[in-house]
mmCIF file of C-alpha atoms in Angstrom:
data_model
loop_
_atom_site.group_PDB
_atom_site.id
_atom_site.type_symbol
_atom_site.label_atom_id
_atom_site.label_comp_id
_atom_site.label_asym_id
_atom_site.label_seq_id
_atom_site.Cartn_x
_atom_site.Cartn_y
_atom_site.Cartn_z
ATOM 1 C CA MET A 1 9.571 -32.023 -8.181
ATOM 2 C CA ASN A 2 10.640 -30.175 -4.865
ATOM 3 C CA GLU A 3 8.310 -28.259 -2.741
ATOM 4 C CA ILE A 4 9.102 -24.890 -4.088
ATOM 5 C CA GLU A 5 8.986 -26.017 -7.846
ATOM 6 C CA HIS A 6 5.438 -27.590 -6.926
ATOM 7 C CA PHE A 7 4.459 -24.121 -5.451
ATOM 8 C CA TYR A 8 5.038 -22.169 -8.306
ATOM 9 C CA ASP A 9 3.814 -24.933 -10.885
ATOM 10 C CA GLU A 10 0.576 -25.632 -9.033
ATOM 11 C CA GLU A 11 -0.301 -23.117 -6.415
ATOM 12 C CA TYR A 12 0.761 -19.645 -7.165
ATOM 13 C CA GLU A 13 0.435 -17.245 -10.050
ATOM 14 C CA GLU A 14 3.703 -15.409 -10.177
ATOM 15 C CA TRP A 15 3.422 -13.404 -13.392
ATOM 16 C CA GLU A 16 0.348 -11.817 -11.798
ATOM 17 C CA ARG A 17 2.200 -10.705 -8.639
ATOM 18 C CA LEU A 18 4.118 -7.977 -10.138
ATOM 19 C CA GLU A 19 1.176 -6.479 -11.745
ATOM 20 C CA ARG A 20 -0.337 -6.045 -8.138
ATOM 21 C CA HIS A 21 3.038 -5.307 -6.539
ATOM 22 C CA LEU A 22 3.786 -2.112 -8.582
ATOM 23 C CA PRO A 23 6.370 -0.440 -6.624
ATOM 24 C CA GLU A 24 8.637 -3.788 -6.368
ATOM 25 C CA PHE A 25 8.513 -3.843 -10.206
ATOM 26 C CA GLU A 26 8.847 -0.053 -11.078
ATOM 27 C CA VAL A 27 11.352 0.679 -8.596
ATOM 28 C CA THR A 28 13.706 -2.358 -9.646
ATOM 29 C CA LYS A 29 13.126 -1.395 -13.393
ATOM 30 C CA ARG A 30 14.228 2.124 -12.465
ATOM 31 C CA TYR A 31 17.651 0.641 -11.223
ATOM 32 C CA MET A 32 17.835 -1.743 -14.145
ATOM 33 C CA ASP A 33 17.605 1.363 -16.285
ATOM 34 C CA GLN A 34 20.182 3.323 -14.338
ATOM 35 C CA TYR A 35 22.911 0.660 -14.148
ATOM 36 C CA ILE A 36 22.332 -1.433 -17.346
ATOM 37 C CA ALA A 37 23.253 0.654 -20.409
ATOM 38 C CA GLY A 38 24.144 -0.494 -24.077
ATOM 39 C CA SER A 39 23.724 -4.039 -25.281
ATOM 40 C CA LYS A 40 24.453 -6.391 -22.717
ATOM 41 C CA LYS A 41 24.697 -10.216 -22.188
ATOM 42 C CA VAL A 42 22.229 -11.034 -19.279
ATOM 43 C CA VAL A 43 21.333 -14.000 -17.471
ATOM 44 C CA ASP A 44 18.214 -14.087 -14.937
ATOM 45 C CA ILE A 45 18.714 -16.867 -12.628
ATOM 46 C CA GLY A 46 15.383 -17.665 -10.708
ATOM 47 C CA GLY A 47 13.707 -15.361 -13.028
ATOM 48 C CA GLY A 48 10.267 -16.728 -12.842
ATOM 49 C CA PRO A 49 7.891 -16.248 -15.908
ATOM 50 C CA GLY A 50 10.337 -13.345 -17.331
ATOM 51 C CA ARG A 51 8.958 -10.348 -16.196
ATOM 52 C CA TYR A 52 12.467 -8.916 -16.195
ATOM 53 C CA SER A 53 14.038 -10.908 -18.822
ATOM 54 C CA ILE A 54 11.325 -9.549 -21.149
ATOM 55 C CA TYR A 55 11.857 -5.895 -20.060
ATOM 56 C CA LEU A 56 15.458 -6.302 -20.804
ATOM 57 C CA ALA A 57 14.872 -7.912 -24.011
ATOM 58 C CA GLN A 58 12.706 -5.311 -25.156
ATOM 59 C CA LYS A 59 15.544 -2.855 -24.072
ATOM 60 C CA GLY A 60 17.847 -4.386 -26.623
ATOM 61 C CA HIS A 61 19.644 -6.683 -24.021
ATOM 62 C CA GLU A 62 20.642 -10.315 -24.919
ATOM 63 C CA VAL A 63 18.778 -12.533 -22.502
ATOM 64 C CA THR A 64 19.223 -15.919 -20.726
ATOM 65 C CA LEU A 65 16.376 -17.027 -18.362
ATOM 66 C CA VAL A 66 16.857 -20.077 -15.711
ATOM 67 C CA ASP A 67 14.141 -20.924 -13.510
ATOM 68 C CA LEU A 68 13.247 -23.919 -11.456
ATOM 69 C CA SER A 69 9.271 -23.913 -12.550
ATOM 70 C CA GLY A 70 8.618 -25.284 -15.888
ATOM 71 C CA LYS A 71 5.233 -23.489 -16.049
ATOM 72 C CA HIS A 72 7.470 -20.397 -15.603
ATOM 73 C CA ILE A 73 9.427 -21.336 -18.499
ATOM 74 C CA ARG A 74 6.471 -21.732 -20.712
ATOM 75 C CA GLN A 75 5.152 -18.651 -19.460
ATOM 76 C CA ALA A 76 8.204 -16.786 -20.400
ATOM 77 C CA ILE A 77 8.365 -18.055 -23.788
ATOM 78 C CA GLU A 78 4.837 -17.175 -24.804
ATOM 79 C CA LYS A 79 4.740 -13.597 -23.073
ATOM 80 C CA ALA A 80 8.066 -13.128 -24.673
ATOM 81 C CA THR A 81 6.450 -13.813 -28.224
ATOM 82 C CA GLU A 82 3.473 -11.763 -27.315
ATOM 83 C CA ALA A 83 5.951 -8.799 -26.420
ATOM 84 C CA GLY A 84 7.671 -9.403 -29.792
ATOM 85 C CA VAL A 85 10.823 -10.129 -28.286
ATOM 86 C CA HIS A 86 13.150 -13.290 -27.994
ATOM 87 C CA LEU A 87 14.963 -14.735 -25.022
ATOM 88 C CA ASP A 88 18.294 -15.959 -26.125
ATOM 89 C CA SER A 89 17.515 -19.171 -24.045
ATOM 90 C CA SER A 90 14.897 -20.219 -21.525
ATOM 91 C CA ILE A 91 16.431 -23.303 -19.412
ATOM 92 C CA HIS A 92 14.350 -25.189 -16.928
ATOM 93 C CA GLY A 93 16.897 -25.349 -14.057
ATOM 94 C CA ASP A 94 18.202 -25.023 -10.307
ATOM 95 C CA ALA A 95 20.443 -22.186 -9.122
ATOM 96 C CA LEU A 96 22.260 -24.481 -7.169
ATOM 97 C CA ARG A 97 23.139 -26.632 -10.237
ATOM 98 C CA LEU A 98 23.692 -24.052 -12.830
ATOM 99 C CA HIS A 99 27.021 -25.438 -13.838
ATOM 100 C CA GLU A 100 24.979 -28.368 -15.315
ATOM 101 C CA TYR A 101 23.334 -25.651 -17.901
ATOM 102 C CA LEU A 102 25.917 -22.892 -18.168
ATOM 103 C CA TYR A 103 29.143 -24.304 -18.743
ATOM 104 C CA LYS A 104 31.444 -21.515 -19.607
ATOM 105 C CA GLU A 105 32.635 -19.061 -17.057
ATOM 106 C CA GLU A 106 32.437 -15.159 -17.005
ATOM 107 C CA GLN A 107 30.196 -15.282 -19.921
ATOM 108 C CA PHE A 108 27.675 -12.508 -18.863
ATOM 109 C CA ASP A 109 27.847 -8.786 -18.285
ATOM 110 C CA ILE A 110 24.850 -9.010 -15.945
ATOM 111 C CA VAL A 111 23.617 -11.479 -13.859
ATOM 112 C CA LEU A 112 20.084 -11.212 -12.128
ATOM 113 C CA LEU A 113 19.643 -13.565 -8.853
ATOM 114 C CA MET A 114 16.065 -12.056 -7.707
ATOM 115 C CA GLY A 115 14.606 -15.251 -6.301
ATOM 116 C CA PRO A 116 16.806 -17.848 -5.181
ATOM 117 C CA LEU A 117 18.419 -16.094 -2.350
ATOM 118 C CA TYR A 118 15.022 -16.058 -0.530
ATOM 119 C CA HIS A 119 13.969 -19.399 -1.242
ATOM 120 C CA LEU A 120 17.306 -21.246 0.306
ATOM 121 C CA LEU A 121 16.826 -21.828 3.925
ATOM 122 C CA ARG A 122 20.510 -22.914 4.417
ATOM 123 C CA GLU A 123 23.239 -20.415 4.368
ATOM 124 C CA GLU A 124 25.447 -22.767 2.633
ATOM 125 C CA ASP A 125 23.198 -23.141 -0.103
ATOM 126 C CA ARG A 126 22.719 -19.171 -0.314
ATOM 127 C CA ILE A 127 26.474 -19.053 -0.583
ATOM 128 C CA LEU A 128 26.444 -21.780 -3.119
ATOM 129 C CA ALA A 129 23.847 -19.949 -5.553
ATOM 130 C CA LEU A 130 25.617 -16.628 -5.135
ATOM 131 C CA LYS A 131 29.124 -18.697 -6.134
ATOM 132 C CA GLU A 132 27.393 -20.071 -8.968
ATOM 133 C CA ALA A 133 26.087 -16.799 -10.177
ATOM 134 C CA LEU A 134 29.439 -15.042 -9.800
ATOM 135 C CA ARG A 135 31.253 -17.865 -11.719
ATOM 136 C CA VAL A 136 29.273 -16.900 -14.927
ATOM 137 C CA LEU A 137 29.455 -12.871 -14.460
ATOM 138 C CA LYS A 138 32.285 -11.278 -15.767
ATOM 139 C CA PRO A 139 34.931 -9.428 -14.095
ATOM 140 C CA GLY A 140 33.329 -5.815 -13.882
ATOM 141 C CA GLY A 141 30.093 -7.127 -14.520
ATOM 142 C CA LEU A 142 27.099 -6.346 -12.084
ATOM 143 C CA LEU A 143 24.934 -8.611 -10.103
ATOM 144 C CA PHE A 144 21.407 -7.613 -9.065
ATOM 145 C CA ALA A 145 20.191 -9.719 -6.177
ATOM 146 C CA SER A 146 16.821 -9.620 -4.228
ATOM 147 C CA PHE A 147 16.034 -10.404 -0.747
ATOM 148 C CA ILE A 148 12.663 -10.504 1.154
ATOM 149 C CA SER A 149 12.949 -8.712 4.515
ATOM 150 C CA VAL A 150 12.318 -10.253 7.888
ATOM 151 C CA TYR A 151 9.814 -7.494 8.373
ATOM 152 C CA ALA A 152 7.790 -8.715 5.285
ATOM 153 C CA PRO A 153 5.455 -10.999 6.942
ATOM 154 C CA ILE A 154 4.467 -8.487 9.601
ATOM 155 C CA HIS A 155 3.729 -5.926 6.820
ATOM 156 C CA ASP A 156 1.607 -8.547 4.966
ATOM 157 C CA PHE A 157 -0.610 -9.128 8.134
ATOM 158 C CA ALA A 158 -0.509 -5.408 9.125
ATOM 159 C CA GLY A 159 -1.646 -4.188 5.718
ATOM 160 C CA GLU A 160 -5.148 -5.708 6.257
ATOM 161 C CA LEU A 161 -4.916 -5.853 10.315
ATOM 162 C CA TYR A 162 -5.409 -9.552 9.745
ATOM 163 C CA ASP A 163 -5.451 -11.885 13.002
ATOM 164 C CA PHE A 164 -2.257 -13.443 13.087
ATOM 165 C CA GLY A 165 -2.541 -15.459 16.230
ATOM 166 C CA GLU A 166 0.274 -15.202 18.840
ATOM 167 C CA THR A 167 2.773 -12.375 18.499
ATOM 168 C CA ASP A 168 5.841 -14.739 18.470
ATOM 169 C CA HIS A 169 4.213 -16.124 15.270
ATOM 170 C CA LEU A 170 5.597 -12.852 13.339
ATOM 171 C CA LEU A 171 8.311 -11.821 15.559
ATOM 172 C CA HIS A 172 10.532 -14.923 15.288
ATOM 173 C CA TYR A 173 11.309 -13.802 11.770
ATOM 174 C CA LEU A 174 13.593 -11.218 13.287
ATOM 175 C CA ASP A 175 15.717 -13.764 15.094
ATOM 176 C CA ASP A 176 15.593 -16.868 12.810
ATOM 177 C CA GLY A 177 14.319 -15.818 9.325
ATOM 178 C CA SER A 178 12.900 -19.079 7.976
ATOM 179 C CA ASN A 179 9.383 -19.695 6.721
ATOM 180 C CA HIS A 180 8.203 -23.489 6.395
ATOM 181 C CA LYS A 181 5.067 -23.741 4.612
ATOM 182 C CA LYS A 182 2.349 -25.236 7.060
ATOM 183 C CA ASN A 183 -0.721 -25.016 4.479
ATOM 184 C CA LYS A 184 -1.843 -24.375 1.142
ATOM 185 C CA LEU A 185 -2.587 -20.676 1.849
ATOM 186 C CA GLU A 186 0.954 -19.898 2.944
ATOM 187 C CA PHE A 187 3.666 -18.668 1.052
ATOM 188 C CA THR A 188 6.139 -21.440 0.358
ATOM 189 C CA THR A 189 9.453 -22.260 2.034
ATOM 190 C CA ALA A 190 11.438 -19.054 2.336
ATOM 191 C CA TYR A 191 14.370 -17.158 3.978
ATOM 192 C CA PHE A 192 13.796 -13.445 5.110
ATOM 193 C CA SER A 193 16.687 -11.464 5.602
ATOM 194 C CA GLY A 194 17.815 -8.769 7.898
ATOM 195 C CA ILE A 195 19.600 -5.559 6.162
ATOM 196 C CA GLU A 196 23.207 -6.264 7.654
ATOM 197 C CA GLU A 197 22.905 -10.082 7.171
ATOM 198 C CA ALA A 198 22.292 -9.493 3.239
ATOM 199 C CA GLU A 199 24.939 -6.805 2.844
ATOM 200 C CA GLU A 200 27.474 -9.130 4.795
ATOM 201 C CA LEU A 201 26.384 -11.953 2.358
ATOM 202 C CA MET A 202 27.230 -9.949 -0.676
ATOM 203 C CA LYS A 203 30.514 -8.493 1.108
ATOM 204 C CA SER A 204 31.530 -11.851 1.735
ATOM 205 C CA ALA A 205 31.501 -12.941 -1.960
ATOM 206 C CA GLY A 206 33.878 -9.918 -2.914
ATOM 207 C CA LEU A 207 31.316 -7.843 -4.242
ATOM 208 C CA LYS A 208 31.249 -3.712 -4.524
ATOM 209 C CA GLU A 209 28.170 -2.497 -3.346
ATOM 210 C CA LEU A 210 26.280 -0.174 -5.369
ATOM 211 C CA VAL A 211 22.980 -0.063 -4.276
ATOM 212 C CA PHE A 212 21.239 -1.736 -1.362
ATOM 213 C CA ALA A 213 17.710 -0.225 -1.604
ATOM 214 C CA GLY A 214 14.069 -0.860 -0.087
ATOM 215 C CA VAL A 215 12.017 -1.030 -3.408
ATOM 216 C CA GLU A 216 8.675 -0.424 -1.357
ATOM 217 C CA ASN A 217 9.388 1.999 1.379
ATOM 218 C CA VAL A 218 6.678 4.317 1.783
ATOM 219 C CA LEU A 219 4.463 2.574 -0.712
ATOM 220 C CA CYS A 220 4.566 -0.787 1.278
ATOM 221 C CA GLY A 221 1.049 -2.135 1.888
ATOM 222 C CA LYS A 222 -0.582 0.511 -0.507
ATOM 223 C CA GLU A 223 -0.785 -1.340 -3.689
ATOM 224 C CA LYS A 224 -4.403 -1.772 -4.089
ATOM 225 C CA LYS A 225 -4.646 2.157 -3.651
ATOM 226 C CA LEU A 226 -2.004 2.988 -5.932
ATOM 227 C CA HIS A 227 -3.804 0.977 -8.644
ATOM 228 C CA GLU A 228 -6.851 3.083 -8.243
ATOM 229 C CA LEU A 229 -4.928 6.341 -8.746
ATOM 230 C CA PRO A 230 -5.164 8.411 -12.072
ATOM 231 C CA GLU A 231 -1.852 7.334 -14.073
ATOM 232 C CA GLU A 232 -0.304 10.841 -13.584
ATOM 233 C CA LEU A 233 -0.415 10.669 -9.758
ATOM 234 C CA LYS A 234 0.310 7.046 -9.664
ATOM 235 C CA GLU A 235 3.846 7.831 -11.465
ATOM 236 C CA LYS A 236 4.370 10.812 -8.965
ATOM 237 C CA TRP A 237 4.136 8.203 -6.114
ATOM 238 C CA LEU A 238 6.265 5.829 -7.793
ATOM 239 C CA GLU A 239 8.718 8.311 -8.678
ATOM 240 C CA LEU A 240 8.915 9.382 -4.993
ATOM 241 C CA ALA A 241 9.373 5.764 -3.865
ATOM 242 C CA TRP A 242 12.425 5.297 -6.152
ATOM 243 C CA ARG A 243 14.049 8.470 -4.944
ATOM 244 C CA LEU A 244 13.505 7.105 -1.297
ATOM 245 C CA SER A 245 14.463 3.707 -1.926
ATOM 246 C CA GLY A 246 18.080 4.253 -0.950
ATOM 247 C CA ASP A 247 17.481 6.025 2.481
ATOM 248 C CA ARG A 248 18.531 3.610 5.210
ATOM 249 C CA LYS A 249 16.322 5.243 7.612
ATOM 250 C CA LEU A 250 13.172 3.497 5.710
ATOM 251 C CA LEU A 251 14.905 0.482 4.734
ATOM 252 C CA GLY A 252 12.531 -1.650 7.211
ATOM 253 C CA MET A 253 9.385 -0.312 5.847
ATOM 254 C CA SER A 254 9.987 -2.268 2.587
ATOM 255 C CA GLU A 255 9.267 -6.076 2.079
ATOM 256 C CA HIS A 256 11.887 -6.577 -0.433
ATOM 257 C CA PHE A 257 15.793 -5.538 -0.720
ATOM 258 C CA LEU A 258 17.400 -4.690 -3.978
ATOM 259 C CA TYR A 259 21.111 -5.227 -4.195
ATOM 260 C CA VAL A 260 23.620 -4.071 -6.919
ATOM 261 C CA GLY A 261 26.812 -5.046 -6.479
ATOM 262 C CA GLU A 262 29.967 -5.229 -8.969
ATOM 263 C CA LYS A 263 32.362 -8.046 -9.494
ATOM 264 C CA PRO A 264 36.061 -6.900 -9.054
ATOM 265 C CA VAL A 265 38.474 -7.008 -12.238
ATOM 266 C CA ARG A 266 41.403 -8.920 -11.202
#
């Protein structure tokens, strides 16, 4: 079991994270609703306990989930049953070894790659994960990918004005991007991306960019307060975040970037 698998199996509860981080979840779902129409064949690579897989299955799509964490796969099956939907397949697997589980090329209309790219420190591994994802995507199909911003650790500490030690402890992410877990309280091994770097990675893979969004933007760090609002007012703020998510002047305000790209038709 590698470090990241251990983190999600033993130390962290991912299912609850998207309940806490409502702007990330709700803005991302709005983009899915906008770009995924009809009945599509979807693979959710690194999809955790299946939040987005289950949401898309509820919309009538045929969804396969792949995740590194065995706990996540068990949770996804349980939560899908509770939601009254069926996942076409739930695979305990690695995004870098996708060829071992999904043999057929160009079999999916939609690929979600919304975790692996920010858990791979080496550029060659990020390129490989992207290559494997595109291998199973049909020409003309869409890829949804998530990145954690290099500003995310700064936002985390600034939200509660925590003592972060030496300034260089947070500023180094702007140059290096790598996070190495040092103790049980910290986030696991991760790679935080700049805007241009993330876009260049996707461009180098031959994708046509349709969306590059900062999903939290004006609501970043305000999740606790958001949950306290009446539903009508909460929805107004979420709608505003969705409308502002593509504003490039606000991208640095977000902890997560969402990319949507189209695979060219040969």
